[in-house]
Tab-separated table of C-alpha atoms in Angstrom:
chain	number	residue	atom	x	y	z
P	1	UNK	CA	68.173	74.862	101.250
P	2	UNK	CA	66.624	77.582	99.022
P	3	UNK	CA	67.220	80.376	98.203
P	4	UNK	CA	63.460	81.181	97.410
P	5	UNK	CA	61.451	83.233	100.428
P	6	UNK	CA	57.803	83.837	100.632
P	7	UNK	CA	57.987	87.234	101.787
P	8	UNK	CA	56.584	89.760	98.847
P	9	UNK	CA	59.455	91.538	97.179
P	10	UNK	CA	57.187	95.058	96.953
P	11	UNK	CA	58.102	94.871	100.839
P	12	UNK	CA	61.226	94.251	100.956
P	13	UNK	CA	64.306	97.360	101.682
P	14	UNK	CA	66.810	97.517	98.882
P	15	UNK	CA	69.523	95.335	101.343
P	16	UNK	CA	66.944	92.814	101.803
P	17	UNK	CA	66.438	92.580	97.997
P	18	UNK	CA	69.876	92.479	97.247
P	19	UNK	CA	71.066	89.773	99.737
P	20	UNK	CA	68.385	87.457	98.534
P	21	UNK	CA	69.287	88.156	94.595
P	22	UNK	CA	72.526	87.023	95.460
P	23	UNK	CA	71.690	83.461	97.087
P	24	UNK	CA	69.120	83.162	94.247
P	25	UNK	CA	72.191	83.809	91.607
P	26	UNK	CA	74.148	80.913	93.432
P	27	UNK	CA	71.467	78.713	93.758
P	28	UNK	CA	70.497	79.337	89.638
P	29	UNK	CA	74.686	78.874	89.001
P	30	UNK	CA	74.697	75.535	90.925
P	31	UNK	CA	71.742	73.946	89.267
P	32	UNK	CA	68.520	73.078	90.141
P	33	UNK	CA	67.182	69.458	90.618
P	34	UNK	CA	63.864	70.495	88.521
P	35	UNK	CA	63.059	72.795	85.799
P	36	UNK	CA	60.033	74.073	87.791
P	37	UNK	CA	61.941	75.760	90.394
P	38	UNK	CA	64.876	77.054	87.990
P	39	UNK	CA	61.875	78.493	86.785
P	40	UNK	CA	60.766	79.757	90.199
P	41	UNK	CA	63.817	80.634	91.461
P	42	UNK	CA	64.415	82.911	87.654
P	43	UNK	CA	61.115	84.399	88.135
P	44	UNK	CA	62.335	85.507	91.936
P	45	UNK	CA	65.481	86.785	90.583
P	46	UNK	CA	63.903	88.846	87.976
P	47	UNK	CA	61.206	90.257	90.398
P	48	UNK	CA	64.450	90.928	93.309
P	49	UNK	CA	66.517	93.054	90.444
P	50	UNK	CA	63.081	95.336	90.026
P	51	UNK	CA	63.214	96.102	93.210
P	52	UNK	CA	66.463	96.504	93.811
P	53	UNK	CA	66.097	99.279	91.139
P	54	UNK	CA	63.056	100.538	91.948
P	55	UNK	CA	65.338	101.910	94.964
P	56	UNK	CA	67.813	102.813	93.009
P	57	UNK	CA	65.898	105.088	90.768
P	58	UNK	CA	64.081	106.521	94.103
P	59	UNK	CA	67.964	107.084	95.648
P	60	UNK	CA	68.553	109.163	92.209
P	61	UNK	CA	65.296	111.144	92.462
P	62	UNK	CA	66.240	112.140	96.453
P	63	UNK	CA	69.918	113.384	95.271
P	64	UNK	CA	68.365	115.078	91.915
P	65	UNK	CA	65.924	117.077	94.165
P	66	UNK	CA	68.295	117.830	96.760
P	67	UNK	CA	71.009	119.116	94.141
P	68	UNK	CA	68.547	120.834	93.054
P	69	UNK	CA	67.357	122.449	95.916
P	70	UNK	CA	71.102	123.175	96.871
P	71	UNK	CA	71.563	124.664	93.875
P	72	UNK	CA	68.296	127.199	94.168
P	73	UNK	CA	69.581	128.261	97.218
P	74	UNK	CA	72.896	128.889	96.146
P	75	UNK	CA	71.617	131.170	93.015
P	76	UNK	CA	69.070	132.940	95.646
């Protein structure tokens, strides 16, 4: 089985990115029986982590603004 999925990463939630980087990390630590799909299954990896921090950095941007707006109110 592999770990490679046809669904486009830009729609997948952080969870769903995350759980597939993992099986794509095993499957990349076991070896693969071609080059070409190390290659694939790299290039999937690599395109997983950006979204997986895309979300991230989207998580930080939610808690910056509400600290912030916390804060505001606090001061007002």
């Amino acid at each position: 089985m592999s770990a490679l999925n046809d669904t486009p990463v830009e729609t997948l939630s952080f969870e769903a990115a995350r759980d597939e980087l993992v099986k794509v990390v095993a499957e990349l630590e076991q070896g693969s029986p071609t080059l070409e799909h190390s290659l694939a299954l790299w290039e999937r990896g690599e395109a997983l982590a950006a979204r997986c921090e895309e979300w991230l950095l989207g998580a930080k941007r939610r808690l910056d603004a509400a600290r912030s707006s916390a804060s505001d109110e606090a001061e007002a």
